[in-house]
Amino acid sequence: MASDLDTVRALRALFNDMPRAPQGLSHQETMAWIQRSMTDFEGGEMAYTLEHITRNAMLDIVLRFREDGHLKDDKAFDATLEQLATPEGRKTFMDQCIQAQKSVDATSRLINRAKRPMSDPDPLFGFDTDDIQRFVNAQPTGPGPLFAEFAARDDAQQIGVFADAPQAVYEFDWGFVIEDHGSWSVYIAEVWRKGTVGYFHRFMNAWQLEISTQSDGSVLCPPPLPPGLTLDDGIGHFCALTLDGGPHLQDAAVRRWMGEIFLARVLPYMAGRAVDDDYDFPGGD
């Protein structure tokens, strides 16, 4: 495995230009210094957190390659550390990793496609009529066990997803919906357990497929979004997807569409396609 020296060298290369707390500060002073650094960072606290997450991911990749990959060669390891010490080098390194992963994923999909008949994935989950009616009636369940599971995740805490308590929580068997500041954010347990970041794009592909599919008697084609409601990816709330509507969320017809159509009949099929990593969306990469 990678030595302690290897780890220290990689950390220094990756984080050489990130702000460091002065020595000799008390715990409270250190926390205050960190908070100021996050606030003052270009792009704000979210950019600071994502930058840390990205660089830590690169650290994991480099140490893995050092243990059992091409970086076991000392010259290759030295060259990679030199590359990672600059913003341009880090971007190039991540681009190379992404392209390599895309190649692996594409090969895997082709193999799986050859091994199984082409079929649409089953819905990821069903629905409970009482749960849907409770949502339509604007009767929040409050935080439950699935909310607690997600809120306890390290990535959710690092990004500060629920730094402020949401206005309303509706928990279901499959996850939960947050209603807050004119938006509905949809959190699905299987998605966050597999890694939320990897599914932002797939859920948008799933939605595009839903609104472009013509009903043939076996595939549900949902009606257009109600006036005033828009659907977007979940990046801003670290969730599967978000629906924005401002005051329209209080409209009875909009709530009925969200509960009886989207949550009960559309989302289960979208989620089934999105979390099936072997499913190729038409026109996708």
mmCIF file of C-alpha atoms in Angstrom:
data_model
loop_
_atom_site.group_PDB
_atom_site.id
_atom_site.type_symbol
_atom_site.label_atom_id
_atom_site.label_comp_id
_atom_site.label_asym_id
_atom_site.label_seq_id
_atom_site.Cartn_x
_atom_site.Cartn_y
_atom_site.Cartn_z
ATOM 1 C CA MET A 1 0.000 0.000 0.000
ATOM 2 C CA ALA A 2 1.017 3.638 -0.347
ATOM 3 C CA SER A 3 3.433 4.773 2.351
ATOM 4 C CA ASP A 4 2.830 7.608 4.796
ATOM 5 C CA LEU A 5 5.428 9.630 2.893
ATOM 6 C CA ASP A 6 3.554 9.049 -0.365
ATOM 7 C CA THR A 7 0.357 10.282 1.285
ATOM 8 C CA VAL A 8 2.000 13.400 2.701
ATOM 9 C CA ARG A 9 3.611 14.238 -0.644
ATOM 10 C CA ALA A 10 0.280 13.820 -2.452
ATOM 11 C CA LEU A 11 -1.530 15.987 0.108
ATOM 12 C CA ARG A 12 1.078 18.743 -0.228
ATOM 13 C CA ALA A 13 0.836 18.674 -4.014
ATOM 14 C CA LEU A 14 -2.956 18.751 -4.070
ATOM 15 C CA PHE A 15 -3.561 21.308 -1.328
ATOM 16 C CA ASN A 16 -0.507 23.554 -1.646
ATOM 17 C CA ASP A 17 -2.592 26.563 -2.711
ATOM 18 C CA MET A 18 -5.527 26.095 -0.323
ATOM 19 C CA PRO A 19 -5.619 28.422 2.731
ATOM 20 C CA ARG A 20 -4.213 26.950 5.963
ATOM 21 C CA ALA A 21 -5.074 27.993 9.497
ATOM 22 C CA PRO A 22 -2.212 29.677 11.401
ATOM 23 C CA GLN A 23 -0.661 27.581 14.144
ATOM 24 C CA GLY A 24 -1.401 28.285 17.797
ATOM 25 C CA LEU A 25 -5.111 29.047 17.425
ATOM 26 C CA SER A 26 -7.621 27.689 19.919
ATOM 27 C CA HIS A 27 -10.339 25.333 18.714
ATOM 28 C CA GLN A 28 -12.884 28.161 18.570
ATOM 29 C CA GLU A 29 -10.449 30.431 16.740
ATOM 30 C CA THR A 30 -9.638 27.663 14.268
ATOM 31 C CA MET A 31 -13.335 27.065 13.502
ATOM 32 C CA ALA A 32 -13.885 30.798 13.039
ATOM 33 C CA TRP A 33 -10.860 30.970 10.705
ATOM 34 C CA ILE A 34 -12.205 28.052 8.640
ATOM 35 C CA GLN A 35 -15.607 29.711 8.357
ATOM 36 C CA ARG A 36 -14.029 32.958 7.133
ATOM 37 C CA SER A 37 -11.905 31.040 4.614
ATOM 38 C CA MET A 38 -14.995 29.313 3.235
ATOM 39 C CA THR A 39 -16.936 32.571 2.995
ATOM 40 C CA ASP A 40 -14.047 34.449 1.343
ATOM 41 C CA PHE A 41 -13.242 31.634 -1.109
ATOM 42 C CA GLU A 42 -13.936 32.505 -4.751
ATOM 43 C CA GLY A 43 -17.468 31.260 -5.383
ATOM 44 C CA GLY A 44 -18.344 31.095 -1.689
ATOM 45 C CA GLU A 45 -18.828 28.226 0.736
ATOM 46 C CA MET A 46 -20.297 25.793 -1.811
ATOM 47 C CA ALA A 47 -17.323 26.282 -4.154
ATOM 48 C CA TYR A 48 -14.913 25.812 -1.226
ATOM 49 C CA THR A 49 -16.612 22.560 -0.175
ATOM 50 C CA LEU A 50 -16.790 21.150 -3.695
ATOM 51 C CA GLU A 51 -13.125 22.028 -4.250
ATOM 52 C CA HIS A 52 -12.179 20.060 -1.132
ATOM 53 C CA ILE A 53 -14.323 17.099 -2.173
ATOM 54 C CA THR A 54 -12.787 17.107 -5.666
ATOM 55 C CA ARG A 55 -9.208 17.267 -4.422
ATOM 56 C CA ASN A 56 -9.832 14.507 -1.871
ATOM 57 C CA ALA A 57 -11.233 12.359 -4.675
ATOM 58 C CA MET A 58 -8.030 12.966 -6.658
ATOM 59 C CA LEU A 59 -6.018 11.990 -3.574
ATOM 60 C CA ASP A 60 -7.849 8.651 -3.388
ATOM 61 C CA ILE A 61 -7.229 8.001 -7.088
ATOM 62 C CA VAL A 62 -3.507 8.854 -6.902
ATOM 63 C CA LEU A 63 -2.909 6.666 -3.832
ATOM 64 C CA ARG A 64 -4.787 3.777 -5.429
ATOM 65 C CA PHE A 65 -2.655 4.071 -8.563
ATOM 66 C CA ARG A 66 0.432 4.257 -6.325
ATOM 67 C CA GLU A 67 -0.553 0.978 -4.664
ATOM 68 C CA ASP A 68 -1.489 -1.150 -7.661
ATOM 69 C CA GLY A 69 -1.318 0.935 -10.836
ATOM 70 C CA HIS A 70 1.093 2.737 -13.092
ATOM 71 C CA LEU A 71 2.187 5.126 -10.318
ATOM 72 C CA LYS A 72 4.135 2.348 -8.616
ATOM 73 C CA ASP A 73 6.877 3.668 -10.882
ATOM 74 C CA ASP A 74 8.624 6.415 -8.885
ATOM 75 C CA LYS A 75 9.253 8.639 -11.917
ATOM 76 C CA ALA A 76 5.598 8.452 -12.960
ATOM 77 C CA PHE A 77 4.518 9.226 -9.383
ATOM 78 C CA ASP A 78 6.847 12.246 -9.179
ATOM 79 C CA ALA A 79 5.565 13.563 -12.514
ATOM 80 C CA THR A 80 1.936 13.175 -11.417
ATOM 81 C CA LEU A 81 2.552 15.053 -8.156
ATOM 82 C CA GLU A 82 4.160 17.868 -10.111
ATOM 83 C CA GLN A 83 1.114 17.945 -12.389
ATOM 84 C CA LEU A 84 -1.327 18.024 -9.467
ATOM 85 C CA ALA A 85 0.400 21.021 -7.880
ATOM 86 C CA THR A 86 -1.157 23.418 -10.439
ATOM 87 C CA PRO A 87 -4.808 24.196 -11.288
ATOM 88 C CA GLU A 88 -4.212 23.383 -14.955
ATOM 89 C CA GLY A 89 -2.569 20.083 -14.058
ATOM 90 C CA ARG A 90 -5.431 19.081 -11.763
ATOM 91 C CA LYS A 91 -7.983 19.835 -14.462
ATOM 92 C CA THR A 92 -6.034 17.749 -16.979
ATOM 93 C CA PHE A 93 -5.756 14.887 -14.484
ATOM 94 C CA MET A 94 -9.495 14.880 -13.766
ATOM 95 C CA ASP A 95 -10.358 15.095 -17.469
ATOM 96 C CA GLN A 96 -8.177 12.043 -18.078
ATOM 97 C CA CYS A 97 -9.885 10.142 -15.247
ATOM 98 C CA ILE A 98 -13.357 11.070 -16.529
ATOM 99 C CA GLN A 99 -12.555 9.991 -20.078
ATOM 100 C CA ALA A 100 -11.078 6.704 -18.830
ATOM 101 C CA GLN A 101 -14.199 6.047 -16.734
ATOM 102 C CA LYS A 102 -16.472 6.853 -19.684
ATOM 103 C CA SER A 103 -14.574 4.288 -21.771
ATOM 104 C CA VAL A 104 -14.936 1.663 -19.039
ATOM 105 C CA ASP A 105 -18.640 2.452 -18.589
ATOM 106 C CA ALA A 106 -19.327 2.308 -22.322
ATOM 107 C CA THR A 107 -17.618 -1.074 -22.602
ATOM 108 C CA SER A 108 -19.575 -2.379 -19.620
ATOM 109 C CA ARG A 109 -22.869 -1.211 -21.142
ATOM 110 C CA LEU A 110 -22.096 -2.916 -24.434
ATOM 111 C CA ILE A 111 -21.301 -6.176 -22.658
ATOM 112 C CA ASN A 112 -24.451 -6.026 -20.561
ATOM 113 C CA ARG A 113 -26.547 -5.100 -23.585
ATOM 114 C CA ALA A 114 -25.273 -8.185 -25.401
ATOM 115 C CA LYS A 115 -26.050 -10.401 -22.412
ATOM 116 C CA ARG A 116 -29.637 -9.311 -21.783
ATOM 117 C CA PRO A 117 -32.730 -8.574 -23.883
ATOM 118 C CA MET A 118 -33.555 -4.933 -24.451
ATOM 119 C CA SER A 119 -36.263 -3.985 -21.999
ATOM 120 C CA ASP A 120 -37.355 -0.973 -20.035
ATOM 121 C CA PRO A 121 -36.430 -1.132 -16.331
ATOM 122 C CA ASP A 122 -39.244 -1.701 -13.870
ATOM 123 C CA PRO A 123 -40.408 1.204 -11.693
ATOM 124 C CA LEU A 124 -37.999 1.652 -8.792
ATOM 125 C CA PHE A 125 -40.855 1.818 -6.295
ATOM 126 C CA GLY A 126 -44.613 1.960 -5.962
ATOM 127 C CA PHE A 127 -46.754 4.390 -3.984
ATOM 128 C CA ASP A 128 -49.061 4.426 -0.999
ATOM 129 C CA THR A 129 -52.377 6.160 -1.613
ATOM 130 C CA ASP A 130 -52.502 7.613 1.895
ATOM 131 C CA ASP A 131 -48.989 9.061 1.554
ATOM 132 C CA ILE A 132 -49.882 10.710 -1.761
ATOM 133 C CA GLN A 133 -53.126 12.135 -0.366
ATOM 134 C CA ARG A 134 -51.256 13.510 2.640
ATOM 135 C CA PHE A 135 -48.898 15.329 0.264
ATOM 136 C CA VAL A 136 -51.779 16.687 -1.816
ATOM 137 C CA ASN A 137 -53.456 17.942 1.369
ATOM 138 C CA ALA A 138 -50.205 19.690 2.438
ATOM 139 C CA GLN A 139 -49.901 17.634 5.631
ATOM 140 C CA PRO A 140 -46.147 17.131 6.213
ATOM 141 C CA THR A 141 -44.986 13.947 7.947
ATOM 142 C CA GLY A 142 -41.950 15.700 9.386
ATOM 143 C CA PRO A 143 -38.426 14.206 9.301
ATOM 144 C CA GLY A 144 -38.378 10.409 9.533
ATOM 145 C CA PRO A 145 -35.733 7.660 9.423
ATOM 146 C CA LEU A 146 -34.812 8.230 5.770
ATOM 147 C CA PHE A 147 -34.398 11.972 6.312
ATOM 148 C CA ALA A 148 -32.187 11.183 9.320
ATOM 149 C CA GLU A 149 -30.110 8.722 7.261
ATOM 150 C CA PHE A 150 -29.454 11.251 4.519
ATOM 151 C CA ALA A 151 -28.825 14.161 6.901
ATOM 152 C CA ALA A 152 -26.200 12.070 8.748
ATOM 153 C CA ARG A 153 -24.144 11.467 5.582
ATOM 154 C CA ASP A 154 -20.694 13.072 5.548
ATOM 155 C CA ASP A 155 -21.169 14.602 2.087
ATOM 156 C CA ALA A 156 -24.545 16.109 3.035
ATOM 157 C CA GLN A 157 -23.045 17.610 6.180
ATOM 158 C CA GLN A 158 -19.958 18.937 4.395
ATOM 159 C CA ILE A 159 -22.063 20.741 1.811
ATOM 160 C CA GLY A 160 -24.520 21.924 4.451
ATOM 161 C CA VAL A 161 -27.628 20.609 2.699
ATOM 162 C CA PHE A 162 -29.818 21.042 5.779
ATOM 163 C CA ALA A 163 -27.835 23.697 7.610
ATOM 164 C CA ASP A 164 -31.205 25.439 7.952
ATOM 165 C CA ALA A 165 -34.187 23.276 8.882
ATOM 166 C CA PRO A 166 -36.528 22.867 5.865
ATOM 167 C CA GLN A 167 -40.020 24.299 6.051
ATOM 168 C CA ALA A 168 -41.764 20.957 5.426
ATOM 169 C CA VAL A 169 -40.747 17.302 5.019
ATOM 170 C CA TYR A 170 -42.891 14.608 3.389
ATOM 171 C CA GLU A 171 -41.389 11.157 3.946
ATOM 172 C CA PHE A 172 -42.310 8.115 1.829
ATOM 173 C CA ASP A 173 -41.146 4.481 1.747
ATOM 174 C CA TRP A 174 -38.647 5.355 -1.014
ATOM 175 C CA GLY A 175 -37.269 8.666 0.279
ATOM 176 C CA PHE A 176 -38.630 12.103 1.028
ATOM 177 C CA VAL A 177 -39.664 15.433 -0.517
ATOM 178 C CA ILE A 178 -38.590 18.770 0.939
ATOM 179 C CA GLU A 179 -40.876 21.760 0.444
ATOM 180 C CA ASP A 180 -38.887 24.925 1.059
ATOM 181 C CA HIS A 181 -38.809 28.476 -0.331
ATOM 182 C CA GLY A 182 -41.070 27.713 -3.291
ATOM 183 C CA SER A 183 -39.366 24.476 -4.353
ATOM 184 C CA TRP A 184 -39.905 20.737 -4.031
ATOM 185 C CA SER A 185 -36.640 18.787 -3.739
ATOM 186 C CA VAL A 186 -36.903 15.028 -4.254
ATOM 187 C CA TYR A 187 -34.523 12.719 -2.344
ATOM 188 C CA ILE A 188 -34.507 8.994 -3.225
ATOM 189 C CA ALA A 189 -32.781 6.554 -0.866
ATOM 190 C CA GLU A 190 -31.353 4.265 -3.542
ATOM 191 C CA VAL A 191 -29.897 7.278 -5.349
ATOM 192 C CA TRP A 192 -28.024 8.724 -2.373
ATOM 193 C CA ARG A 193 -26.850 5.247 -1.354
ATOM 194 C CA LYS A 194 -25.320 4.756 -4.811
ATOM 195 C CA GLY A 195 -23.835 8.272 -4.953
ATOM 196 C CA THR A 196 -26.039 11.255 -5.739
ATOM 197 C CA VAL A 197 -23.501 13.121 -7.897
ATOM 198 C CA GLY A 198 -23.466 10.402 -10.555
ATOM 199 C CA TYR A 199 -27.214 10.676 -11.169
ATOM 200 C CA PHE A 200 -27.848 14.408 -11.736
ATOM 201 C CA HIS A 201 -27.500 14.013 -15.512
ATOM 202 C CA ARG A 202 -29.316 10.655 -15.659
ATOM 203 C CA PHE A 203 -32.433 12.044 -13.976
ATOM 204 C CA MET A 204 -32.571 14.904 -16.479
ATOM 205 C CA ASN A 205 -32.247 12.360 -19.292
ATOM 206 C CA ALA A 206 -35.065 10.388 -17.693
ATOM 207 C CA TRP A 207 -37.282 13.492 -17.611
ATOM 208 C CA GLN A 208 -36.509 14.354 -21.235
ATOM 209 C CA LEU A 209 -37.512 10.818 -22.172
ATOM 210 C CA GLU A 210 -40.794 11.174 -20.272
ATOM 211 C CA ILE A 211 -41.842 14.413 -21.954
ATOM 212 C CA SER A 212 -40.814 13.224 -25.431
ATOM 213 C CA THR A 213 -42.357 9.738 -25.286
ATOM 214 C CA GLN A 214 -45.657 9.295 -27.077
ATOM 215 C CA SER A 215 -48.160 7.094 -25.271
ATOM 216 C CA ASP A 216 -48.513 3.694 -26.941
ATOM 217 C CA GLY A 217 -50.789 2.101 -24.368
ATOM 218 C CA SER A 218 -47.907 0.727 -22.270
ATOM 219 C CA VAL A 219 -45.837 3.838 -21.551
ATOM 220 C CA LEU A 220 -47.288 6.704 -19.560
ATOM 221 C CA CYS A 221 -46.874 10.077 -21.196
ATOM 222 C CA PRO A 222 -47.455 12.682 -18.478
ATOM 223 C CA PRO A 223 -49.261 15.930 -19.163
ATOM 224 C CA PRO A 224 -47.078 19.043 -19.409
ATOM 225 C CA LEU A 225 -45.900 20.684 -16.217
ATOM 226 C CA PRO A 226 -48.605 22.871 -14.690
ATOM 227 C CA PRO A 227 -48.214 26.612 -15.395
ATOM 228 C CA GLY A 228 -45.630 28.196 -13.125
ATOM 229 C CA LEU A 229 -43.812 24.932 -12.372
ATOM 230 C CA THR A 230 -40.331 24.127 -13.760
ATOM 231 C CA LEU A 231 -38.199 21.008 -13.338
ATOM 232 C CA ASP A 232 -34.421 21.189 -12.966
ATOM 233 C CA ASP A 233 -31.538 18.979 -11.867
ATOM 234 C CA GLY A 234 -30.905 18.490 -8.170
ATOM 235 C CA ILE A 235 -27.413 19.981 -8.028
ATOM 236 C CA GLY A 236 -28.432 23.029 -6.029
ATOM 237 C CA HIS A 237 -30.049 20.938 -3.280
ATOM 238 C CA PHE A 238 -27.884 17.788 -3.639
ATOM 239 C CA CYS A 239 -30.963 15.728 -4.508
ATOM 240 C CA ALA A 240 -32.297 13.684 -7.446
ATOM 241 C CA LEU A 241 -34.221 16.613 -8.956
ATOM 242 C CA THR A 242 -35.980 19.852 -8.029
ATOM 243 C CA LEU A 243 -39.277 21.413 -9.067
ATOM 244 C CA ASP A 244 -39.540 25.187 -8.651
ATOM 245 C CA GLY A 245 -42.822 27.057 -8.517
ATOM 246 C CA GLY A 246 -42.736 29.790 -5.901
ATOM 247 C CA PRO A 247 -46.295 30.621 -4.798
ATOM 248 C CA HIS A 248 -47.710 28.124 -7.325
ATOM 249 C CA LEU A 249 -46.793 25.316 -4.906
ATOM 250 C CA GLN A 250 -49.822 26.359 -2.850
ATOM 251 C CA ASP A 251 -52.182 25.957 -5.811
ATOM 252 C CA ALA A 252 -54.421 22.925 -5.203
ATOM 253 C CA ALA A 253 -54.241 21.809 -8.846
ATOM 254 C CA VAL A 254 -50.425 22.020 -8.861
ATOM 255 C CA ARG A 255 -50.179 19.975 -5.639
ATOM 256 C CA ARG A 256 -52.576 17.393 -7.077
ATOM 257 C CA TRP A 257 -50.454 17.080 -10.230
ATOM 258 C CA MET A 258 -47.256 16.776 -8.186
ATOM 259 C CA GLY A 259 -48.704 14.098 -5.911
ATOM 260 C CA GLU A 260 -51.083 12.064 -8.068
ATOM 261 C CA ILE A 261 -49.245 12.336 -11.386
ATOM 262 C CA PHE A 262 -45.571 13.021 -10.794
ATOM 263 C CA LEU A 263 -44.779 11.286 -7.484
ATOM 264 C CA ALA A 264 -47.185 8.369 -7.934
ATOM 265 C CA ARG A 265 -46.997 7.646 -11.666
ATOM 266 C CA VAL A 266 -44.039 9.376 -13.338
ATOM 267 C CA LEU A 267 -41.182 9.435 -10.816
ATOM 268 C CA PRO A 268 -41.095 5.636 -10.186
ATOM 269 C CA TYR A 269 -40.384 5.006 -13.896
ATOM 270 C CA MET A 270 -37.887 7.863 -14.129
ATOM 271 C CA ALA A 271 -36.021 6.560 -11.088
ATOM 272 C CA GLY A 272 -36.052 2.991 -12.436
ATOM 273 C CA ARG A 273 -34.277 4.124 -15.604
ATOM 274 C CA ALA A 274 -31.935 6.565 -13.870
ATOM 275 C CA VAL A 275 -30.524 4.133 -11.281
ATOM 276 C CA ASP A 276 -30.118 1.267 -13.760
ATOM 277 C CA ASP A 277 -26.546 2.013 -14.831
ATOM 278 C CA ASP A 278 -26.874 -0.417 -17.748
ATOM 279 C CA TYR A 279 -29.828 1.468 -19.212
ATOM 280 C CA ASP A 280 -28.869 3.624 -22.221
ATOM 281 C CA PHE A 281 -31.070 6.650 -22.744
ATOM 282 C CA PRO A 282 -31.944 7.249 -26.421
ATOM 283 C CA GLY A 283 -29.418 9.659 -27.851
ATOM 284 C CA GLY A 284 -27.251 9.476 -24.713
ATOM 285 C CA ASP A 285 -23.490 9.050 -24.573
#
